[in-house]
XYZ file of C-alpha atoms in Angstrom:
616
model
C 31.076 7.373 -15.459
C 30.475 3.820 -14.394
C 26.623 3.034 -12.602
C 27.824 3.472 -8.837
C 28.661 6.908 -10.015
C 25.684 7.880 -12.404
C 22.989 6.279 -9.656
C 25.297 9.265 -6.954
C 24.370 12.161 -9.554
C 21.057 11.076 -10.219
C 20.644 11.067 -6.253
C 22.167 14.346 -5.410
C 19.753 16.129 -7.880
C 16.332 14.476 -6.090
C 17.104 14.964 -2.614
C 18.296 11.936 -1.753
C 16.946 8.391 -1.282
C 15.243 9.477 1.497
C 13.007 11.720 -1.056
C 11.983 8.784 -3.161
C 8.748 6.859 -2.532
C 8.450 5.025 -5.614
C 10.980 3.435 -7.622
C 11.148 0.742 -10.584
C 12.276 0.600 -13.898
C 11.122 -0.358 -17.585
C 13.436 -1.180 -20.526
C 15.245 2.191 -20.806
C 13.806 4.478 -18.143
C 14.113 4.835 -14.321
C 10.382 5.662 -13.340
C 10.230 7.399 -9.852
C 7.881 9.591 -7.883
C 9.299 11.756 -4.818
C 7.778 13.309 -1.543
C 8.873 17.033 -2.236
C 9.387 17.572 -6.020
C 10.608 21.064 -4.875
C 14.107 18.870 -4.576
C 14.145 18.051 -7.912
C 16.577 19.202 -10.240
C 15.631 18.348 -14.042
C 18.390 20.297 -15.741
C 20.606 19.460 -13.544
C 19.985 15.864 -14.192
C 19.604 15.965 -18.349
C 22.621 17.319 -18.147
C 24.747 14.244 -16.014
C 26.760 12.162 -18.214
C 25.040 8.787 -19.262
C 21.245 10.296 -19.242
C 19.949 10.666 -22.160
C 16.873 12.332 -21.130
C 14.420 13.137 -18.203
C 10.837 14.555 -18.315
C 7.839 14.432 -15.922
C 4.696 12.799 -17.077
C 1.236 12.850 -15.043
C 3.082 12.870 -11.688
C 5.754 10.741 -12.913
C 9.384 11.675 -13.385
C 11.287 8.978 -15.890
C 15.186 9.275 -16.309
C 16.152 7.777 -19.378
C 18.841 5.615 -19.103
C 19.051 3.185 -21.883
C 19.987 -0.808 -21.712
C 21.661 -0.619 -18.485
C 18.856 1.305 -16.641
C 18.320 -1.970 -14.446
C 21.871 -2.032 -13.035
C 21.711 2.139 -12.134
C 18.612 1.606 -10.569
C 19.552 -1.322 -8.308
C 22.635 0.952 -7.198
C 20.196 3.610 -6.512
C 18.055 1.330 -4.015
C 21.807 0.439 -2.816
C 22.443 3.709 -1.455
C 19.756 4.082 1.191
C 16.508 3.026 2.065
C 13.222 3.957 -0.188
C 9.856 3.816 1.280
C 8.030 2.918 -1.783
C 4.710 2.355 0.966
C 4.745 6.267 1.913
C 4.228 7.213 -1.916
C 1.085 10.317 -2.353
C -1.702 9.630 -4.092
C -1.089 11.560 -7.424
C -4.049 12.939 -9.200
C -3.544 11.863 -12.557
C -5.884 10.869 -15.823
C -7.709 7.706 -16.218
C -5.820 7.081 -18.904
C -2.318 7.683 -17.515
C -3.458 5.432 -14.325
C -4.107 2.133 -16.627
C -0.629 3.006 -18.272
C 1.231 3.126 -15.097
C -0.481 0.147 -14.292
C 0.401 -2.171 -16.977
C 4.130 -1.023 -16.883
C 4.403 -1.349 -13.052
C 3.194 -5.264 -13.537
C 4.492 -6.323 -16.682
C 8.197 -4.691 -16.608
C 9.686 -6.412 -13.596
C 8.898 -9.670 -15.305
C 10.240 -9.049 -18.598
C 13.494 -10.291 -17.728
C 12.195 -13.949 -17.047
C 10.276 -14.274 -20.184
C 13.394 -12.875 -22.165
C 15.510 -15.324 -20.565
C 12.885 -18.041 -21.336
C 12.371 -17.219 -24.991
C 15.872 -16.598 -25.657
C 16.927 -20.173 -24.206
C 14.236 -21.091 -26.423
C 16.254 -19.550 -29.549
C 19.291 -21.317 -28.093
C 17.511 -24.729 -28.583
C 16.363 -23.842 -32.012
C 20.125 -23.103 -33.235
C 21.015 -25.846 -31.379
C 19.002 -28.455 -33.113
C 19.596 -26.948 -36.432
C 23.592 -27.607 -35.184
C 22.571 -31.445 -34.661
C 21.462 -31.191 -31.371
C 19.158 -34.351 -30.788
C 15.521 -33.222 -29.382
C 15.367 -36.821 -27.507
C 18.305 -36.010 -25.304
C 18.414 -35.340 -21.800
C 20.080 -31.665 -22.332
C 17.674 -30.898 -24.597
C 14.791 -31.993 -22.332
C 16.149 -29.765 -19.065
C 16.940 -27.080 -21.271
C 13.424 -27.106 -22.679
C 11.633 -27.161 -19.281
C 13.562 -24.233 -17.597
C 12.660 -22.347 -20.739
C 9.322 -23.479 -20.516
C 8.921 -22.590 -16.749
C 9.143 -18.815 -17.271
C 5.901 -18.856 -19.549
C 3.857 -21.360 -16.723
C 4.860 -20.104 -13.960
C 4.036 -16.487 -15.260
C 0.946 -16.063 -13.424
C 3.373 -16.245 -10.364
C 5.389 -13.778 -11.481
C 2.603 -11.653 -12.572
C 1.057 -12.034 -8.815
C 3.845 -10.547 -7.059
C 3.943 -7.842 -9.220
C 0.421 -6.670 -9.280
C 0.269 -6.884 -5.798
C 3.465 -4.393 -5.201
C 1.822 -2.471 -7.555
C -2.131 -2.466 -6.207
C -1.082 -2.684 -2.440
C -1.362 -5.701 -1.450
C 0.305 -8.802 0.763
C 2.750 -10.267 -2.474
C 2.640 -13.645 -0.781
C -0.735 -13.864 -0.576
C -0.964 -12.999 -4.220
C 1.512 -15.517 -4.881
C -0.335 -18.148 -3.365
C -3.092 -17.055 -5.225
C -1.098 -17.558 -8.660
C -0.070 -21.498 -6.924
C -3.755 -22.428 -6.403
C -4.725 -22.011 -10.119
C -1.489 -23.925 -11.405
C -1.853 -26.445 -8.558
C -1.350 -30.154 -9.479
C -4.567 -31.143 -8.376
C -6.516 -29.061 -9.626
C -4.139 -29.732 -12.934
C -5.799 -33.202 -12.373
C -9.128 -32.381 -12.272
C -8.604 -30.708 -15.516
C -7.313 -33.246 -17.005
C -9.784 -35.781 -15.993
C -12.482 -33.608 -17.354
C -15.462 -34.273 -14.698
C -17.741 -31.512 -13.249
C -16.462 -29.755 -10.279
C -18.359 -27.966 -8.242
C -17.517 -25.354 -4.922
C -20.547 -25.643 -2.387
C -22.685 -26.203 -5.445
C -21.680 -23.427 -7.412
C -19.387 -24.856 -10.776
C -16.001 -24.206 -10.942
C -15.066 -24.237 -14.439
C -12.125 -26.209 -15.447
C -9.904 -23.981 -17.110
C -5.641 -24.513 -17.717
C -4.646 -21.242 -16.000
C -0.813 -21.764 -17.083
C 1.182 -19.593 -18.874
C -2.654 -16.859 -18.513
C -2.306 -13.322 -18.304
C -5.571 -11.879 -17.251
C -6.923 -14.017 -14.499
C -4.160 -13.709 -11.781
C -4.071 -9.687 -12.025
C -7.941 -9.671 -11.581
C -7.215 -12.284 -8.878
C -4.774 -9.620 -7.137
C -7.463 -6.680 -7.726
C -10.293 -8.510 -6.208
C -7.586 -9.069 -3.275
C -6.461 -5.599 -2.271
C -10.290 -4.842 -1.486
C -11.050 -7.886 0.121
C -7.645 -8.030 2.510
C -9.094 -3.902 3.223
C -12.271 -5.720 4.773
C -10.456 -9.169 6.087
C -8.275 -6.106 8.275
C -11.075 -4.320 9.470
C -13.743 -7.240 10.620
C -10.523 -8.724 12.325
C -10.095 -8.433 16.118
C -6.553 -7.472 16.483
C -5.916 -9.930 19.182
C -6.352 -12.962 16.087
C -5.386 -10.697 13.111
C -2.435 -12.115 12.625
C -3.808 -15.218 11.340
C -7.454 -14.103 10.478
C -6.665 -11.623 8.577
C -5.178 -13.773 5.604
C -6.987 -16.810 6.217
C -10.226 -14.445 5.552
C -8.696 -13.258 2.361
C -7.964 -16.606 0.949
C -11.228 -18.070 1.496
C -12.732 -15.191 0.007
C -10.452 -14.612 -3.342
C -9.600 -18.274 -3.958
C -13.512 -19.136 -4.556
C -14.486 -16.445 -6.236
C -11.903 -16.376 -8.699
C -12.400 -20.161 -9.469
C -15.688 -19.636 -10.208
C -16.226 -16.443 -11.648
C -12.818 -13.832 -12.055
C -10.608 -16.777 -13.815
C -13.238 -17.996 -16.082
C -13.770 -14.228 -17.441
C -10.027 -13.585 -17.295
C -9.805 -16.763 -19.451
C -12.399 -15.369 -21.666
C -10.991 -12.423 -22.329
C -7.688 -13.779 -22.901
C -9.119 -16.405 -25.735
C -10.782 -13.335 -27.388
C -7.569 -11.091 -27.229
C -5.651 -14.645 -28.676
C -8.480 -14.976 -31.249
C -8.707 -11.425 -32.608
C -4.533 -11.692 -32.612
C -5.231 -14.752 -34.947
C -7.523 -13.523 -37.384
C -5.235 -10.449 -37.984
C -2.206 -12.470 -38.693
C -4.343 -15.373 -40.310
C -5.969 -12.648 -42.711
C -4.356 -9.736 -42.837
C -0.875 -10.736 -41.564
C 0.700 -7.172 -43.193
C -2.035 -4.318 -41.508
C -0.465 -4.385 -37.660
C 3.149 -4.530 -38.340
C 2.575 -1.814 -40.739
C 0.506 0.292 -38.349
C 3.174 -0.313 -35.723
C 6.340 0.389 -38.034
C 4.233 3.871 -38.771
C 3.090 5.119 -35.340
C 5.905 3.113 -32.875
C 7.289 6.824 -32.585
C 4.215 8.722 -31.194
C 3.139 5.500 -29.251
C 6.349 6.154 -27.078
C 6.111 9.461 -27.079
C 2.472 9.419 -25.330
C 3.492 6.070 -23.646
C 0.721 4.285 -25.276
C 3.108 1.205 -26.222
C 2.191 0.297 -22.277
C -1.376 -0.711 -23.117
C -0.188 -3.438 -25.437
C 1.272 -5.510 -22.908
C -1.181 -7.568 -21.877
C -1.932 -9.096 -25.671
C 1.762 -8.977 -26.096
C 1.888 -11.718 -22.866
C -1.132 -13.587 -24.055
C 0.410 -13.805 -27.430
C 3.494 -15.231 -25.887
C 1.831 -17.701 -23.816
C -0.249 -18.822 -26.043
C 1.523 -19.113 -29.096
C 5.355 -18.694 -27.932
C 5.720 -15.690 -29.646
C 4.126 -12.153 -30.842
C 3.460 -10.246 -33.964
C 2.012 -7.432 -32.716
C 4.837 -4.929 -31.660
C 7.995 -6.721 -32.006
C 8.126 -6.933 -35.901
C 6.767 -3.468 -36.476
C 8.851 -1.628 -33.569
C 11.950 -3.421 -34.913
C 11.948 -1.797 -37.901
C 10.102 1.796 -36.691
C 13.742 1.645 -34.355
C 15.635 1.100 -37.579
C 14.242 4.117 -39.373
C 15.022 6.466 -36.144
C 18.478 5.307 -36.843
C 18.098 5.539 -40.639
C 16.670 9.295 -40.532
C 19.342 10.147 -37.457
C 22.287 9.168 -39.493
C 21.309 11.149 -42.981
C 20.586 14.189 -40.897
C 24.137 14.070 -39.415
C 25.489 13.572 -42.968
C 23.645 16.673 -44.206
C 23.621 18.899 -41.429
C 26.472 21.591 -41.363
C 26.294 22.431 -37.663
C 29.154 20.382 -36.501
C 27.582 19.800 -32.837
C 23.985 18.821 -34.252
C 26.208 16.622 -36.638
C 28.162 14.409 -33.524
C 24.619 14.583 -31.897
C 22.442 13.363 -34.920
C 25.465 10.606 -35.228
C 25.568 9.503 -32.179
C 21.834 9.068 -31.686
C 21.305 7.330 -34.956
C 23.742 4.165 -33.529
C 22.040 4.650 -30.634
C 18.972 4.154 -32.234
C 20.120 0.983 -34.626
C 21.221 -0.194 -31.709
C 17.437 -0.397 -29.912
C 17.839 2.609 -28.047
C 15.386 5.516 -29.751
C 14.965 8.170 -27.166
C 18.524 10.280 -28.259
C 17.102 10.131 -31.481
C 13.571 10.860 -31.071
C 13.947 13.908 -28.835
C 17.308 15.005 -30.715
C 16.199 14.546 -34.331
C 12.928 13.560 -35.808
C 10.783 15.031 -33.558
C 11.896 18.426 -34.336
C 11.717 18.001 -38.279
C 8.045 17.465 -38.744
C 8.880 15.905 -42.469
C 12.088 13.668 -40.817
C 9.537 12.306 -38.614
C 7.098 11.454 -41.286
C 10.140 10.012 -43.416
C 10.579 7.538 -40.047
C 6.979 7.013 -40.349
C 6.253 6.086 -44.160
C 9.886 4.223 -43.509
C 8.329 1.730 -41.007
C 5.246 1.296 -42.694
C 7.341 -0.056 -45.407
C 9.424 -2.143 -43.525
C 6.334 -2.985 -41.482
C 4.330 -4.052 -44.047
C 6.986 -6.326 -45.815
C 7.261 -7.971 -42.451
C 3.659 -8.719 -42.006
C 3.314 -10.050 -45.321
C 5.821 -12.054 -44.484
C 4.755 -13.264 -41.356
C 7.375 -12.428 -39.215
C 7.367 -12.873 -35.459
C 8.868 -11.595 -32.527
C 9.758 -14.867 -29.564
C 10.658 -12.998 -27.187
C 10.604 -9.524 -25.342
C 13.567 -7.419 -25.978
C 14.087 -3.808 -26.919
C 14.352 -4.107 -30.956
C 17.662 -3.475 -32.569
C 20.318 -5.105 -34.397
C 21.890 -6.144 -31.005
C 18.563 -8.300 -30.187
C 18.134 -9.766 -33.420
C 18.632 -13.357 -31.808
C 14.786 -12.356 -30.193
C 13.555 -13.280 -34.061
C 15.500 -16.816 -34.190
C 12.898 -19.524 -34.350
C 11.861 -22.893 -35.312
C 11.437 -20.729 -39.202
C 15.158 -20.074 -40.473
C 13.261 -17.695 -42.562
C 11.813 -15.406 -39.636
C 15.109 -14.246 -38.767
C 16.125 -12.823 -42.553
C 12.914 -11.563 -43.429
C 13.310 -9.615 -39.778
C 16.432 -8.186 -41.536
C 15.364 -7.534 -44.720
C 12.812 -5.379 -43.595
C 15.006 -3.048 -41.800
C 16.636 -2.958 -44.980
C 13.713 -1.753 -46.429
C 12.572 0.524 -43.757
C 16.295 2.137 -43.575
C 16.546 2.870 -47.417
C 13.271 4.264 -47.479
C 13.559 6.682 -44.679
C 17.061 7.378 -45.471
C 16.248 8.541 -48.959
C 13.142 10.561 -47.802
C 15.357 12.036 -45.135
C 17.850 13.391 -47.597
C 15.284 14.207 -50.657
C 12.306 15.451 -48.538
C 12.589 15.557 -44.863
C 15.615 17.317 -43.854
C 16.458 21.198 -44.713
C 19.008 23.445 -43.323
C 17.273 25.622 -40.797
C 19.508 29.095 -40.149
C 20.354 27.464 -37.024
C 22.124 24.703 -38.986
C 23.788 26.998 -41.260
C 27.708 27.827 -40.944
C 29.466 30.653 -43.210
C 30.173 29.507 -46.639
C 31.391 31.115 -49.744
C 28.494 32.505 -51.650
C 26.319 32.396 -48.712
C 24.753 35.536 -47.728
C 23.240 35.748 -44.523
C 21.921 39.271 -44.492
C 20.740 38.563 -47.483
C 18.217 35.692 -46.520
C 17.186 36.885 -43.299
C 16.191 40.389 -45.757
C 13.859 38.138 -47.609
C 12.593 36.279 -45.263
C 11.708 39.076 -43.042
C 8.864 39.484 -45.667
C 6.955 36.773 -43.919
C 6.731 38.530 -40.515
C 3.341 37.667 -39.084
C 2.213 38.943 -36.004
C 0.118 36.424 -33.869
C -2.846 37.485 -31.079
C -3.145 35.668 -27.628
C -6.522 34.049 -28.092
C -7.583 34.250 -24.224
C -7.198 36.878 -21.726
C -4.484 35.850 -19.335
C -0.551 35.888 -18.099
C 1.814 34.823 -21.110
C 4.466 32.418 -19.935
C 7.151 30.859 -22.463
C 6.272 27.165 -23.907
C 10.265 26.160 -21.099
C 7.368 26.556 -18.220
C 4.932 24.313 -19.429
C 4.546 21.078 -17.799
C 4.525 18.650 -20.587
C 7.803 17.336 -22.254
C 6.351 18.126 -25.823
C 5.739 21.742 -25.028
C 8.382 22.390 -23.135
C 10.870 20.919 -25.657
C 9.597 22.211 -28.565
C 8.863 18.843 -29.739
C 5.395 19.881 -31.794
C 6.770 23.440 -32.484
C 7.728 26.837 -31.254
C 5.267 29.280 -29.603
C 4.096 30.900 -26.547
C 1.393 29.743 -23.515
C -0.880 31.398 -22.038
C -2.255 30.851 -18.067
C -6.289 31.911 -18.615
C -8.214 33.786 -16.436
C -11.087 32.676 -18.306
C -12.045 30.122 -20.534
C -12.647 32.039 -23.898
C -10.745 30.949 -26.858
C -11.039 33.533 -29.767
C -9.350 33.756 -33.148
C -5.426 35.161 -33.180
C -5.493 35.995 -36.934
C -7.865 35.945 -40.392
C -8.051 32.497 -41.319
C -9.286 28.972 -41.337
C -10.282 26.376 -39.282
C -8.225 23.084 -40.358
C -9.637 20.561 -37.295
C -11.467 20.651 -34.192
C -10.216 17.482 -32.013
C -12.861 15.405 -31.716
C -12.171 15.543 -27.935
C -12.683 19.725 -28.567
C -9.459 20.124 -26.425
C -7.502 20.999 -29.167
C -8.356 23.367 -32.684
C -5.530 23.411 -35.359
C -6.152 26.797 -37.744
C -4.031 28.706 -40.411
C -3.775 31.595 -41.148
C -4.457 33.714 -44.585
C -0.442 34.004 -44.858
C 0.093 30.402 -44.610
C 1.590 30.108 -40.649
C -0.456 26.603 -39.108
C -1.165 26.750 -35.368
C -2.230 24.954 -32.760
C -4.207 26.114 -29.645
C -4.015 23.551 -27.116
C -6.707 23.954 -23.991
C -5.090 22.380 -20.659
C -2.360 19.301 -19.798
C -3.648 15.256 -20.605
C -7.399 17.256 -21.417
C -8.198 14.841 -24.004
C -8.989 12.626 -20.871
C -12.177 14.343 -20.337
C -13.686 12.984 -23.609
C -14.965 16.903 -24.617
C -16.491 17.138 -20.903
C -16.539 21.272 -19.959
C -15.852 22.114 -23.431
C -18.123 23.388 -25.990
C -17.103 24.125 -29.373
C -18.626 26.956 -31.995
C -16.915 26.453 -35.059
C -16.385 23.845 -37.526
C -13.891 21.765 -39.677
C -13.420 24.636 -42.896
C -15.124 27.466 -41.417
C -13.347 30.992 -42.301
C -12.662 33.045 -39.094
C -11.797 36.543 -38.478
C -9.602 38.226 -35.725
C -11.435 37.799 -32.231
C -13.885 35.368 -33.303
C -14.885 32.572 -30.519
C -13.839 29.135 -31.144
C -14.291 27.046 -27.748
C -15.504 28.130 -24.444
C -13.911 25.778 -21.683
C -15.383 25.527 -18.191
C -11.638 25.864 -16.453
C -13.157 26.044 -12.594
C -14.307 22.683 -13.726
C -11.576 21.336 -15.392
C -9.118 22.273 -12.642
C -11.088 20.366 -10.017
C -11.229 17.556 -11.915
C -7.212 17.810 -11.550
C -6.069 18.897 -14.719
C -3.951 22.015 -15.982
C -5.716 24.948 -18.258
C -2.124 26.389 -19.664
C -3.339 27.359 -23.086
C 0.102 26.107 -25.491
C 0.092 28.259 -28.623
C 2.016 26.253 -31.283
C 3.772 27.150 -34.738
C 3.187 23.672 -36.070
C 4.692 24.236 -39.294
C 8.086 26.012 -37.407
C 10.210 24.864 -40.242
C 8.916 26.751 -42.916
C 9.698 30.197 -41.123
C 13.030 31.510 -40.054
C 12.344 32.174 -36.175
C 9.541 32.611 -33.805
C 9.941 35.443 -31.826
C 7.531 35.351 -28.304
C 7.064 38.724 -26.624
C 7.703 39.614 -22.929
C 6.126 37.391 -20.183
C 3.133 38.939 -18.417
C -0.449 40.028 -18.123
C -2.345 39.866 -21.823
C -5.825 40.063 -23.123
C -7.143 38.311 -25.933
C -6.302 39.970 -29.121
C -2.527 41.845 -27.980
C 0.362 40.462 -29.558
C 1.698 36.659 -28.392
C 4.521 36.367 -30.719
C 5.900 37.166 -33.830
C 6.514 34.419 -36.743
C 9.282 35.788 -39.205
């Protein structure tokens, strides 16, 4: 199916270009928001040939597409027109808001500053070819490499502005008045400078991060007031003039100073890590890359990931560490498919392992080591390996890229070294998870069995059966199956199998005799397990852990022994559900591999204590 085709399918099962009102796309996903989600079709769409997945986060639907996500969504915007300006307010988490935010303004300019380091890389094999660093090719080729990290407070304009909602070219001209030459001059010459006596503090704003999107914030409330105090018969021309004067000051004496500010303090606390303890945040990163993506916390990074690049020319925050936390999705993929005897789970494992080696982890996150709790934690020890031989090392990412062993040019720099110690650890990181995978992580499950000689199916399912536990609904309510809930790692059975429960109330009790393991420190969430060994997790509401413990209140502790009925949490759900969020209670098996099946009973009415489901 070539992209004309794929961007057709994806349209037929969202109602249409006319249904979209938002649009865009990151490195793998298309991200898109619609005016009657009634028209959307997610099965429909998992199932097209060339996704890889979909799910629906805080208002969001994303349609992973992999590397050529860019191309399907330009044919998209090709087949009719989107209104991106008629998009409904979603009520989402404060949390999920910044997110969205960073990823609507930093992906669209991704592809410059690829471009820009990767000529870079180009010059560096170049010179180490013979290329001489005096001559004229040299010099262009270094300045049009060099323009997409000065000019990236331009960039970085128009984007916000698309983003916050307001005039792009205003916010472009914004971006040109702090790289202007003269003001370049003043800089330079280093005397006071002051704006109808107030100082304006001299500050190179090329190549910053920070300065231009507070620049564009300050902007979409001060072009709100420039329209209204307008008369409409000298709007046209009042309107902006008003915003200029207003922004333009202000952020020359007081929002680009502090945006400078806090860009030297994100640049300085970069330094000291990789000055002093060069191994901890590739490490870190090689360990937790995987749930990172899977929350979509890797978004929050962005901004010290740009200041890193414009300041130094290069990063070694995520790129090292992600590089080899890709690796080990691959690694753990791959062993699975070699062990597994379920001949469609095998092609499937395969495929996604590539996939994953190649840069591309979602086949193989979803598919794979998300659904082996001890695969998952062979990816994770894997990459904190790899990770940490990287940091010591000091390697460094100089350019953005999704990691894989088709973007290894991304790690070619001025070091010949960087480049081989980028390799050797996803050596390290592959061997390790690969040999965890195939000691420790992975297990047949019954689902993964096929008949055998001297395998005797009856015969296990007999002894397992011994482990039947029965498990209460802790809150009065209307049982619904984990397929309804409206979260990806629910609904997939990413965390585990179980049941969920829509409250009537908000009183959380005790399903069995047992233990408390952890209350969440944001009380959203208790983990217990039981006297015959079964670990669950009760999970109060969707994105909860945004309240910070607001309407919750807690009455047992970390250890505590708990009977059958006994209250845990109370919840205030009236409270949380006008604050915007879900109360679906998600009742997980967290340790779903140790048992043979989970068995959920009928949908419908239930009151705390009746039977949920059955673990055998």
């Amino acid at each position: 199916m070539n992209h004309y085709e794929l961007a057709k399918e994806i349209l037929d099962h969202v109602g249409g270009s006319s249904n979209i009102t938002q649009l865009n796309n990151c490195a793998t996903r298309l991200r898109m928001n619609f005016k009657d989600e009634s028209k959307i079709d997610l099965n429909k769409i998992k199932e097209i040939p060339g996704v890889l997945g979909a799910a629906k986060k805080s208002g969001q639907y994303q349609i992973i597409i992999g590397t050529d996500v860019s191309t399907v969504c330009e044919e998209i915007r090709k087949m009719g027109q989107i209104d991106e300006a008629a998009a409904p307010a979603q009520k989402v988490g404060k949390l999920d808001s910044l997110m969205d935010i960073f990823a609507s303004i930093f992906t669209p300019v991704i592809p410059a500053i690829t471009a820009a380091g990767m000529i870079k890389a180009i010059l560096v094999i170049c010179v180490l070819l013979g290329m001489n660093k005096d001559s004229q090719v040299y010099s262009i080729l270094s300045f049009i490499a060099d323009a997409g990290f000065y000019f990236l407070p331009v960039m970085l304009a128009f984007s916000s502005a698309k983003k916050l909602g307001c005039n792009p070219y205003l916010a472009v001209m914004m971006g040109g008045i702090l790289l202007h030459p003269n003001f370049a001059k003043m800089i330079s010459a280093g005397d006071p400078v002051f704006f109808l006596g107030l100082p304006v503090k001299l500050v190179n704003y090329g190549s910053s991060v920070i300065p231009i999107i507070l620049a564009v914030w300050l902007m979409t409330y001060v072009e709100r007031f420039a329209d209204k105090v307008s008369p409409k018969p000298v709007k046209f021309f009042m309107k902006p003039v008003l915003t200029i004067l207003i922004v333009a000051p202000v952020v020359l004496v007081v929002l680009g100073p502090i945006g400078s500010y806090i860009g030297t303090v994100i640049a300085i606390v970069t330094d000291f890590l990789n000055n002093h303890v060069s191994w901890l945040v590739p490490m870190l990163m090689g360990a937790f890359m995987p749930l990172l993506v899977l929350t979509g916390m890797h978004w929050s990074f962005l901004p010290i990931l740009m200041t890193s690049y414009s300041t130094y020319g290069y990063e070694a925050v995520m790129g090292p560490g992600s590089l080899v936390s890709n690796i080990c999705q691959g690694a753990a993929s791959l062993c699975v498919a070699m062990k597994t005897k379920d001949r469609q789970f095998k092609q499937q494992a395969s495929s996604a392992g590539i996939t994953a080696l190649m840069g591309i982890t979602e086949p193989a996150m979803y598919g794979v080591t998300i659904k082996y709790k001890k695969v998952l934690l062979s990816v994770m020890l894997g990459g904190a390996a790899g990770g940490f031989y990287s940091g010591l090392m000091g390697v460094v990412r100089y350019t953005s890229g999704t990691p894989g062993l088709l973007s290894i040019p991304i790690f070619i720099g001025e070091n010949p070294m960087n480049v081989v110690n980028a390799l050797i650890s996803c050596v390290i990181g592959f061997s390790i998870t690969f040999l965890l995978t195939w000691f420790y992580g992975f297990k047949e499950t019954e689902n993964d069995k096929v008949a055998s000689p001297g395998y005797n199916k009856q015969e296990e399912e007999s002894g397992l059966k011994s482990k039947k536990i029965s498990i209460s609904s802790p809150v009065n309510g209307n049982k619904v199956n984990l397929s309804k809930v409206n979260d990806e790692t629910f609904a997939k059975e990413i965390a585990g199998k179980g049941m969920a429960v829509e409250p009537v109330d908000g009183r959380i009790t005790a399903p069995f005799d047992g233990e408390v393991v952890t209350v969440f420190r944001t009380k959203h969430v208790i983990g217990l397990r039981s006297n015959e060994g079964a670990e669950l997790m009760i999970h109060i509401g969707i994105d909860t852990v945004e309240l910070e413990g607001k309407h919750f209140t807690v009455h047992v502790s970390d250890g505590d022994q708990v009977k059958t009925g006994d209250l845990l949490i109370e919840f205030d759900k009236q409270a949380i559900e006008a604050a915007g969020y879900e109360t679906v209670v998600p009742v997980i098996v967290t340790n779903t591999g140790d048992y043979l099946d989970i068995i959920p009973s009928e949908e419908g009415p239930v009151k705390s204590g009746q039977l949920l489901f059955t673990i055998l």
